[in-house]
mmCIF file of C-alpha atoms in Angstrom:
data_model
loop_
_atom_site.group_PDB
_atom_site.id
_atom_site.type_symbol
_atom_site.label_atom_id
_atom_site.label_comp_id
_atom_site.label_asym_id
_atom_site.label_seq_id
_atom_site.Cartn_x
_atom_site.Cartn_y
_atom_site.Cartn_z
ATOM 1 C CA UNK B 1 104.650 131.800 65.931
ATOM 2 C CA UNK B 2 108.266 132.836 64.958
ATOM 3 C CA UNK B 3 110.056 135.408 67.368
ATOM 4 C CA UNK B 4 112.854 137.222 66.604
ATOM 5 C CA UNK B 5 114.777 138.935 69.137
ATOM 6 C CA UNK B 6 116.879 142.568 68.365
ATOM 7 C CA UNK B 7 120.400 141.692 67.405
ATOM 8 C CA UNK B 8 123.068 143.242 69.937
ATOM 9 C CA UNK B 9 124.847 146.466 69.306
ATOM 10 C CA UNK B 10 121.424 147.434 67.802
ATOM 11 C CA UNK B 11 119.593 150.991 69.382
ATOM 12 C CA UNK B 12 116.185 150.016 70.166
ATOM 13 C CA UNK B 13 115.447 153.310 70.355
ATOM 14 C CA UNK B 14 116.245 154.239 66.961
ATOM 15 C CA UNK B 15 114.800 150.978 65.527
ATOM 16 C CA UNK B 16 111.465 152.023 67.099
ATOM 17 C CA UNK B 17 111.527 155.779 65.981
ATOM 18 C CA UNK B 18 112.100 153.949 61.922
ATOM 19 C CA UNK B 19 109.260 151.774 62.821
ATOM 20 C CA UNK B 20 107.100 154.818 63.464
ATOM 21 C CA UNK B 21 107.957 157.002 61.233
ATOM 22 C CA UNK B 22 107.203 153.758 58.210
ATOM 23 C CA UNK B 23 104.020 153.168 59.553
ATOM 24 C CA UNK B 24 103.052 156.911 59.916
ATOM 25 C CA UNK B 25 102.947 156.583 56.100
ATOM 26 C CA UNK B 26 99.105 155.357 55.341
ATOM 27 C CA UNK B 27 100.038 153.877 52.129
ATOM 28 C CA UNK B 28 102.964 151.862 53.635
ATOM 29 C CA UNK B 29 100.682 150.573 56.694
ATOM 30 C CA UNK B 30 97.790 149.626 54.182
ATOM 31 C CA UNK B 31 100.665 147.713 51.728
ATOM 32 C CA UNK B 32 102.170 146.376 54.975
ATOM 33 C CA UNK B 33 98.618 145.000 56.437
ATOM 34 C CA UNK B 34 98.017 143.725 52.637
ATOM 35 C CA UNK B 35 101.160 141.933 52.898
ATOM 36 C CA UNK B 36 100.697 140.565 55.780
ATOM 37 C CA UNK B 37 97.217 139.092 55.641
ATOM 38 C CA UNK B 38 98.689 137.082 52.062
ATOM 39 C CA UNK B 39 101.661 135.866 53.496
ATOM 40 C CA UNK B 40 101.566 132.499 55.610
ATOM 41 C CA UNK B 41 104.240 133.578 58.561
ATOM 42 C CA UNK B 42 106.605 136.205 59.753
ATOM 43 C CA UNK B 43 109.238 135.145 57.759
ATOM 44 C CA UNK B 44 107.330 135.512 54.428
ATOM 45 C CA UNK B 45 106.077 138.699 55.482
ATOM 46 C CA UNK B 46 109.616 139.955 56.151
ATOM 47 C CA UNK B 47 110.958 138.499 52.867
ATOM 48 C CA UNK B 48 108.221 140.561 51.185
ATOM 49 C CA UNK B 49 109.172 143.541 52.811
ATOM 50 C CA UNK B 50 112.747 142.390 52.430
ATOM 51 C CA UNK B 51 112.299 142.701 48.208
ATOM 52 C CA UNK B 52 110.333 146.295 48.113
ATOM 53 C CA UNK B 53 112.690 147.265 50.485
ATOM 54 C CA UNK B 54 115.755 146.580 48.363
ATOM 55 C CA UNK B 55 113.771 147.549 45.096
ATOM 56 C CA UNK B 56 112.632 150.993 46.369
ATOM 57 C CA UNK B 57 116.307 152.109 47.878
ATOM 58 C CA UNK B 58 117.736 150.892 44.655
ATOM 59 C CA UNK B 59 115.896 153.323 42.598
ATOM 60 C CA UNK B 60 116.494 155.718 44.884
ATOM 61 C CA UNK B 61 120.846 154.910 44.798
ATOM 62 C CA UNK B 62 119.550 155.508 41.108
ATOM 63 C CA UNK B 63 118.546 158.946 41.868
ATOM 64 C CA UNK B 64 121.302 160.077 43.435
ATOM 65 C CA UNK B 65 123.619 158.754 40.935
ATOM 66 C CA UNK B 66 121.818 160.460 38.550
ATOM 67 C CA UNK B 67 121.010 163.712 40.544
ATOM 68 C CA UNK B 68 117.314 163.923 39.211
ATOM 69 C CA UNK B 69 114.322 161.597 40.455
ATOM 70 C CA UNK B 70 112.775 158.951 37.500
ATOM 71 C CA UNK B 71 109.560 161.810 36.782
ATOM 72 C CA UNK B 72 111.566 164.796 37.458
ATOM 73 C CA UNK B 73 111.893 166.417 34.188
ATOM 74 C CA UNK B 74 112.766 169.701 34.951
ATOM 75 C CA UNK B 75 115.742 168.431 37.314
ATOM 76 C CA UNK B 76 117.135 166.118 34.331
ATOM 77 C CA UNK B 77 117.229 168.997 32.008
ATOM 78 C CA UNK B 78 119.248 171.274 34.343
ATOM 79 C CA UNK B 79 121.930 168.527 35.421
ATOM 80 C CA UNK B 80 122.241 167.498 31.855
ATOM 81 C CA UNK B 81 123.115 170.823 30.361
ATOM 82 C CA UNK B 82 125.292 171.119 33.594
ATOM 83 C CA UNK B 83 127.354 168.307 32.978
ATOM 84 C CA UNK B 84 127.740 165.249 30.775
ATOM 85 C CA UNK B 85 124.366 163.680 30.050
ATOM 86 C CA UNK B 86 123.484 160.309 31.799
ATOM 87 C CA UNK B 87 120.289 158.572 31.357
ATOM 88 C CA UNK B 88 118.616 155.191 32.810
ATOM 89 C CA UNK B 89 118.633 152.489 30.362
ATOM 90 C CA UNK B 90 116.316 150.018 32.114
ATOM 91 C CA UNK B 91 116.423 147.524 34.336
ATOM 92 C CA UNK B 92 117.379 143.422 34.943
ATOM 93 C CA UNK B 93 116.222 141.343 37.213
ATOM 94 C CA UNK B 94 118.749 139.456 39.644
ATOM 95 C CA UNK B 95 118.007 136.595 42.363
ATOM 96 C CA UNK B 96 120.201 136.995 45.718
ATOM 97 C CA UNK B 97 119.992 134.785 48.543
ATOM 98 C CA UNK B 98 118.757 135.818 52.273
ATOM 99 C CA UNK B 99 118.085 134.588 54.947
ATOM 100 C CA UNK B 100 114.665 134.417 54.025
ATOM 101 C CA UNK B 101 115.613 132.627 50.580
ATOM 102 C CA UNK B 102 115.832 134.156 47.197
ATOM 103 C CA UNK B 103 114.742 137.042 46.323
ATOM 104 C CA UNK B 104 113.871 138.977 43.011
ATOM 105 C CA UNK B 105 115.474 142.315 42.837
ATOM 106 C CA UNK B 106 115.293 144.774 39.674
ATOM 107 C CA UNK B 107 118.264 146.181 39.249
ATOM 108 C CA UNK B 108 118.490 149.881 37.387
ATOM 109 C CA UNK B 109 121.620 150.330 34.573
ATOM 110 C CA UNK B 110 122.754 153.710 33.309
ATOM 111 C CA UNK B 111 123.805 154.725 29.787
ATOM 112 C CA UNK B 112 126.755 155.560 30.648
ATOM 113 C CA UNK B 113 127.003 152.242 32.725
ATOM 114 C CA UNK B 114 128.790 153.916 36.127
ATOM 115 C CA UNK B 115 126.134 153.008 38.755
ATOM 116 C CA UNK B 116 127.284 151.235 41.463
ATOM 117 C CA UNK B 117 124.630 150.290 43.187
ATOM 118 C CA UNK B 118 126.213 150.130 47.454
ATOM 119 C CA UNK B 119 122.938 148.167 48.431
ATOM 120 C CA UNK B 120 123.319 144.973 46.017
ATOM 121 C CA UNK B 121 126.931 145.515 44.699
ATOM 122 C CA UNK B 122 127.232 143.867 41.466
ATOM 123 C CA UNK B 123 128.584 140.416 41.013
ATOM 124 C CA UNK B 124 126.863 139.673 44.562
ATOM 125 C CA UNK B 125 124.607 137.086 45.216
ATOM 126 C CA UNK B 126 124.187 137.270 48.992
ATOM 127 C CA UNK B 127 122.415 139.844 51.457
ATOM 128 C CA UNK B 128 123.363 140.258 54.720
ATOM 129 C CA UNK B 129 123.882 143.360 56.162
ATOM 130 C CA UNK B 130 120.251 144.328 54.803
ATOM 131 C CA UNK B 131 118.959 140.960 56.901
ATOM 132 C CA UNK B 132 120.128 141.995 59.781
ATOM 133 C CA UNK B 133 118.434 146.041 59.306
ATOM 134 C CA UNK B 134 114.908 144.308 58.590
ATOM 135 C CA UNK B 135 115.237 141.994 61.221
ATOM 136 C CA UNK B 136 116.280 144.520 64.020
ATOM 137 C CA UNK B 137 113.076 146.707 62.529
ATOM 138 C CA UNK B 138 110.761 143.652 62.718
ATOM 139 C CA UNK B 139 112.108 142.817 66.444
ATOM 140 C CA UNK B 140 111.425 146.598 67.130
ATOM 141 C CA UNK B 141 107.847 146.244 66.952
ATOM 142 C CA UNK B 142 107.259 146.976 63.099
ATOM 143 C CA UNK B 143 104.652 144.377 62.545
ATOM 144 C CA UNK B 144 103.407 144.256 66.095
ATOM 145 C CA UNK B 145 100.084 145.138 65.353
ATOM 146 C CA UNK B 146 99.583 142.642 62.471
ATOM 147 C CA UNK B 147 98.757 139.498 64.666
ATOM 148 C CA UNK B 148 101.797 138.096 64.825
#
């Protein structure tokens, strides 16, 4: 059984209002409990979540950047006639280290190629602020009701 206690400096109140509000989602809690029967311990199961984590607030960084969601069509046509156009051209895979090992993340690229991503700044090859936000969430109680 691996235990992981709440890093200092940390609001356990706040962690535990994230950790509701993510498993209020049924989608999320059925991907979560799917994730977490397949994966052999904790730590797997927070590297998992680790990965879609990263992969889903990269895509949204995307978004913003661009000011119009990947399906919103209506959005993209009124910020391009509003201002230069930018489009997404793609993606490429890139392995950073964690402390749960390496991960896979796809990063998104622009046209115009001035994305920036803040979450997995380019040329980096190491998490660790991200760690330490998943592993105050999992000490919070995230996966309490997994088995673990």
């Amino acid at each position: 059984m691996t235990t992981v206690s709440p890093k200092k400096g940390h609001d356990p109140a706040r962690v535990n209002e994230i950790s509701e509000k993510l498993m209020e989602n049924p989608e999320l809690a059925s991907l979560i409990s799917e994730l977490s029967a397949s994966a052999d311990d904790a730590s797997e199961l927070v590297k998992g979540l680790l990965q879609a984590s990263i992969n889903a607030g990269l895509q949204a960084e995307m978004d913003a950047h661009l000011g119009y969601s990947h399906s919103d069509r209506k959005t993209k046509a009124q910020v391009e006639t509003a201002q230069e156009s930018n489009h997404r051209n793609g993606s490429y895979t890139k392995t950073v280290n964690s402390g749960y090992g390496a991960l896979e993340v796809t990063m998104p690229r622009d046209r115009a190629d001035t994305f920036a991503p803040k979450m997995v700044p380019k040329g980096s090859r190491r998490l660790t602020e991200l760690d330490d936000m998943i592993i105050s969430l999992y000490a919070g109680g995230m996966v309490t009701g997994f088995g673990f």
